[in-house]
Amino acid sequence: MAIAIHDPTLRDGNHAIAHTLSLDDIAAYCRTVDGCGLDVVEVGHGNGLGASSLQLGMARHADHEMLETARANLNCTKLGIHAIPGFAKISDIKAAIDIGVDVFRIASHCTEGDLTQSYIEYARSQDKYVQGVLMMTHMAPAEVLLAQAQRQVSYGANAIVLMDSAGNYDPRDTSGKIGLLAGELDVPVGFHAHNNLGLAIANSVAAAEAGATILDGTMRGFGAGAGNTQLEVLCAVLERYGFETGTDVFALCEAVEALPELPPVQRRTIVGTSNLISGIYGVCAGFEKHVTRAAQDFGVSPRFIYEELSRCNAVAGQEDLIISAAAHLSKTAPQTSAQPRKGVTA
């Protein structure tokens, strides 16, 4: 079976460095991986189009600058974006079309697929390839995900992607959810993993075996929290399992070695204790830096913040809940040995 490899290193990886990828970083990465056989390279702020803000983090460059740079340096590989309605506007989709973006991922929380309707319909009306994306999918059973995916297909989505945004899945979860969608939908199904429990490769293989034909991976696993499925390893393992990826694994390895100064290569992504705990509690991987900072500011263990965020079902875009949770816990939870930062009060 053929698997299309979607590479969000320059989007999900932006989370890992507070959205500070430079235009030079983007240009160099795109030039270097362009001949490796990847299907799509995805570029932008960690939360996608229109998400650069004080609440979510300011990107170093505007969306159009990042996309124009990538477009100028990709000849063989498609250019993709991630867009979450509410952060992104229809005008952002239009601007991306004008720049020459090929693949549009329109994403929502796993139970709010109806929010993607106007965005999917608009992009499809412009004859663009659109993937409907459901995020934080560990929070809903397979039957609910199927119903949401069917909505996105009815809006015109060419494919559906499930994201394990919190790195909470194990292969049994992956097989059950991907298997149901792949069996019931008439469009390709994809899977995007995070590695908070160290299972990103295992889950991606399980997804392929269950019928997924689109898989995500990032160079050296560069991504939010504990990172994503490690791209070059994923391609090698899929080939070992008999799947065709169209990629040149040795060219990908050469790309890693050819880009020693870029953040995706410099930052070795590991499963830290904070990442592990967020995976256990099923909290968005992109919250890591915000939780770490709040824990230091209020002298509270990150564990209790993650537990509180899990209890209130916090999702991407609700970073303000991290501060309120930490402030509340500073009065009620066991304290860490660290003292709150000077000038920070609950």
XYZ file of C-alpha atoms in Angstrom:
346
model
C 0.000 0.000 0.000
C 1.238 3.499 -0.821
C 1.559 6.005 2.016
C 1.757 9.771 1.394
C 4.211 11.397 3.797
C 3.165 14.820 5.095
C 5.959 16.802 6.795
C 4.860 19.511 9.297
C 8.401 20.158 10.601
C 8.131 23.866 9.711
C 4.723 24.213 11.377
C 4.463 21.853 14.362
C 8.178 22.356 14.966
C 7.578 26.073 15.341
C 5.829 25.250 18.644
C 9.102 23.866 19.999
C 10.953 27.168 19.617
C 8.153 29.630 20.380
C 7.378 30.197 16.676
C 10.785 31.724 15.921
C 11.745 29.885 12.715
C 13.426 32.366 10.408
C 12.885 32.803 6.685
C 16.421 31.522 6.167
C 15.541 28.395 8.182
C 12.449 27.822 6.046
C 14.276 28.383 2.759
C 17.169 26.091 3.670
C 14.904 23.302 4.905
C 12.645 23.415 1.841
C 15.563 23.414 -0.589
C 17.208 20.481 1.155
C 14.209 18.145 1.502
C 12.607 19.033 -1.830
C 14.139 16.069 -3.629
C 13.531 13.492 -0.890
C 10.136 12.300 -2.124
C 7.952 13.876 0.563
C 4.388 14.528 -0.530
C 3.803 17.770 1.413
C 5.842 20.222 3.476
C 3.635 22.219 5.847
C 4.717 25.710 6.916
C 3.572 28.331 9.416
C 2.876 29.309 13.011
C 2.481 26.295 15.272
C -1.278 26.861 15.489
C -1.569 27.612 11.790
C -2.742 30.538 9.696
C -3.741 33.671 11.577
C -2.657 32.282 14.954
C 0.239 34.642 15.674
C -0.884 36.541 18.788
C 0.153 37.463 22.302
C -2.001 34.660 23.689
C -0.681 31.887 21.450
C 2.762 33.327 20.762
C 3.938 35.831 18.196
C 5.562 34.347 15.113
C 8.884 35.783 13.985
C 7.464 36.383 10.503
C 4.044 36.986 8.990
C 2.169 34.069 7.412
C 2.609 35.404 3.890
C 6.378 35.800 4.341
C 6.794 32.210 5.511
C 4.600 30.814 2.745
C 6.182 32.890 -0.006
C 9.634 31.765 1.123
C 8.609 28.111 1.157
C 6.868 28.395 -2.197
C 10.011 29.838 -3.794
C 12.082 26.904 -2.560
C 9.791 23.939 -3.263
C 9.702 22.575 -6.783
C 8.936 18.865 -6.364
C 7.066 18.893 -3.050
C 3.614 20.318 -2.404
C 3.225 23.239 0.021
C 0.679 22.803 2.804
C -0.907 24.889 5.543
C -2.855 24.233 8.738
C -5.835 26.462 9.499
C -8.105 26.505 12.550
C -11.326 28.516 12.087
C -11.349 31.326 14.623
C -7.609 31.826 14.364
C -7.675 31.798 10.570
C -10.158 33.791 8.506
C -11.454 33.010 5.034
C -9.294 35.909 3.849
C -6.244 33.993 5.140
C -7.245 31.005 3.015
C -7.622 33.267 -0.004
C -4.194 34.804 0.579
C -2.642 31.330 0.863
C -4.287 30.313 -2.414
C -2.874 33.410 -4.104
C 0.621 32.515 -2.852
C 0.330 29.033 -4.344
C -0.388 26.728 -1.399
C -1.348 23.258 -2.660
C -2.774 21.430 0.370
C -5.166 22.956 2.895
C -5.672 21.322 6.274
C -8.783 22.747 7.903
C -8.834 21.722 11.555
C -11.182 21.759 14.511
C -11.514 20.190 17.922
C -12.613 16.585 17.488
C -16.273 17.253 18.304
C -16.630 20.562 16.429
C -16.251 19.576 12.790
C -19.139 21.833 11.806
C -16.846 24.836 12.410
C -14.802 23.845 9.374
C -17.718 23.933 6.919
C -17.340 27.384 5.354
C -13.547 27.017 5.178
C -13.622 23.626 3.488
C -16.348 24.738 1.115
C -14.470 27.893 0.185
C -11.165 26.128 -0.511
C -12.929 23.437 -2.531
C -14.785 26.120 -4.513
C -11.332 27.348 -5.541
C -10.483 23.828 -6.735
C -8.002 23.206 -3.924
C -7.145 19.896 -2.251
C -8.505 19.979 1.300
C -7.993 17.685 4.264
C -10.489 17.873 7.105
C -8.610 17.578 10.395
C -9.904 16.552 13.813
C -7.621 17.456 16.735
C -7.352 16.091 20.298
C -9.032 12.920 19.082
C -8.257 10.930 22.216
C -11.140 12.888 23.780
C -13.859 11.244 21.664
C -14.825 7.635 20.871
C -14.397 6.265 17.366
C -18.103 6.556 16.517
C -18.134 10.265 17.340
C -15.009 10.824 15.261
C -16.617 9.019 12.349
C -19.709 11.238 12.543
C -17.545 14.374 12.620
C -15.420 13.121 9.732
C -18.555 12.380 7.702
C -19.594 16.002 8.182
C -16.262 17.226 6.866
C -16.531 14.898 3.878
C -20.024 16.258 3.184
C -18.506 19.753 3.081
C -16.132 18.564 0.356
C -13.010 17.374 2.218
C -10.791 15.243 -0.014
C -9.306 13.405 2.976
C -9.639 13.193 6.769
C -6.754 13.355 9.266
C -6.975 12.373 12.934
C -4.496 14.127 15.206
C -3.322 12.650 18.495
C -2.560 16.171 19.677
C -1.769 15.116 23.234
C 0.289 12.012 22.447
C -2.221 9.978 24.450
C -2.890 7.123 22.003
C -1.567 3.598 22.148
C -1.666 1.286 19.098
C -4.996 -0.185 20.175
C -6.583 3.281 20.118
C -5.018 4.003 16.752
C -6.143 0.757 15.163
C -9.702 1.116 16.420
C -10.254 4.727 15.401
C -8.344 4.741 12.128
C -9.756 1.340 11.211
C -13.349 2.501 11.634
C -12.838 5.656 9.549
C -10.856 3.877 6.844
C -13.568 1.243 6.586
C -16.502 3.658 6.468
C -15.251 6.688 4.529
C -14.810 6.923 0.775
C -11.833 9.310 1.110
C -8.252 8.707 2.304
C -7.611 8.771 6.045
C -4.484 10.154 7.702
C -2.858 10.169 11.135
C -0.687 12.722 12.966
C 1.058 11.466 16.110
C 2.839 13.036 19.066
C 5.409 11.122 21.073
C 4.508 11.912 24.679
C 4.278 8.223 25.578
C 7.099 7.195 23.238
C 4.615 5.498 20.905
C 4.572 7.771 17.856
C 6.255 5.281 15.509
C 4.205 2.354 16.846
C 0.985 4.332 16.495
C 1.861 5.459 12.973
C 2.554 1.888 11.892
C -0.708 0.789 13.520
C -2.488 3.534 11.572
C -0.988 2.311 8.292
C -1.944 -1.268 9.057
C -5.494 -0.112 9.873
C -5.857 1.637 6.497
C -4.378 5.128 6.834
C -2.726 6.305 3.624
C -1.466 9.698 4.870
C 1.049 9.822 7.726
C 2.820 12.771 9.346
C 6.418 12.952 10.467
C 8.887 15.706 11.340
C 12.654 15.789 11.002
C 14.169 14.297 14.154
C 10.678 14.465 15.666
C 10.885 18.280 15.914
C 7.487 19.387 17.241
C 5.345 20.426 20.179
C 5.948 18.808 23.551
C 7.788 15.512 23.135
C 7.675 16.052 19.403
C 6.078 14.193 16.528
C 6.789 10.931 14.753
C 10.429 11.076 13.650
C 10.231 11.497 9.881
C 13.326 9.672 8.724
C 12.713 6.768 11.109
C 9.047 6.551 10.106
C 9.920 6.193 6.417
C 12.485 3.488 7.127
C 10.124 1.537 9.387
C 7.237 1.763 6.920
C 9.467 0.328 4.210
C 10.457 -2.480 6.584
C 6.736 -3.232 6.971
C 6.262 -3.317 3.214
C 4.611 0.071 2.668
C 5.621 2.319 -0.211
C 6.285 5.922 0.837
C 7.869 7.305 -2.311
C 10.603 8.790 -0.127
C 14.349 8.238 -0.328
C 15.319 7.371 3.249
C 19.016 7.856 2.556
C 18.328 11.281 1.048
C 16.396 12.180 4.207
C 19.355 11.064 6.311
C 21.638 13.212 4.176
C 19.240 16.133 4.654
C 19.524 15.784 8.438
C 23.304 15.864 8.199
C 23.262 18.754 5.706
C 21.256 21.046 8.010
C 23.284 21.024 11.256
C 22.550 24.671 12.098
C 18.766 24.510 11.749
C 16.499 24.153 14.811
C 14.999 20.833 13.605
C 18.470 19.300 13.745
C 19.933 21.248 16.669
C 17.077 20.466 19.067
C 17.008 16.819 19.992
C 13.438 16.035 20.916
C 13.088 13.658 23.869
C 10.215 12.519 26.053
C 10.732 14.709 29.114
C 8.838 14.124 32.331
C 6.531 17.070 31.624
C 5.779 15.616 28.168
C 5.064 12.214 29.675
C 2.687 13.660 32.248
C 0.818 15.700 29.622
C 0.461 12.517 27.560
C -0.900 10.603 30.535
C -3.478 13.301 31.220
C -4.250 13.893 27.532
C -3.379 17.596 27.487
C -2.434 19.362 24.238
C 1.289 18.927 23.524
C 1.546 22.590 22.510
C 0.861 23.649 26.114
C 4.287 22.523 27.341
C 6.107 25.864 27.375
C 3.088 27.705 28.798
C 2.701 25.151 31.606
C 6.425 25.209 32.411
C 6.371 28.992 32.683
C 3.199 29.058 34.802
C 4.584 26.369 37.110
C 7.683 28.488 37.705
C 5.739 31.718 38.107
C 3.344 30.310 40.699
C 5.548 27.698 42.386
C 3.226 24.817 41.438
C 4.187 21.387 40.128
C 3.471 21.037 36.389
C 1.796 17.735 37.201
C -1.046 19.451 39.058
C -1.519 21.996 36.272
C -1.790 19.212 33.688
C -4.220 17.365 35.938
C -6.399 20.475 36.272
C -6.285 21.168 32.519
C -7.340 17.591 31.865
C -10.208 17.930 34.308
C -11.575 20.969 32.479
C -10.947 19.477 28.991
C -8.708 22.380 27.898
C -7.902 22.507 24.194
C -5.600 24.543 21.948
C -6.585 28.195 22.049
C -7.418 28.090 25.752
C -3.925 28.902 26.980
C -5.457 31.446 29.343
C -6.753 28.514 31.413
C -3.164 27.582 32.234
C -2.635 30.804 34.175
C -5.948 30.579 35.994
C -5.281 26.935 36.874
C -1.799 27.719 38.180
C -3.093 30.687 40.194
C -5.823 28.546 41.752
C -3.435 25.688 42.495
C -0.907 28.014 44.118
C -3.432 28.397 46.937
C -4.596 24.782 47.170
C -2.036 22.320 45.787
C 1.220 21.064 47.330
C 3.988 23.513 46.514
C 7.220 22.811 44.680
C 10.582 23.678 46.152
C 10.756 26.570 43.686
C 9.442 29.908 44.835
C 7.157 31.993 42.621
C 9.056 34.478 40.476
C 9.483 37.932 41.923
C 6.480 40.109 41.198
C 4.156 37.179 40.417
C 1.175 36.769 42.680
C -1.958 34.686 42.576
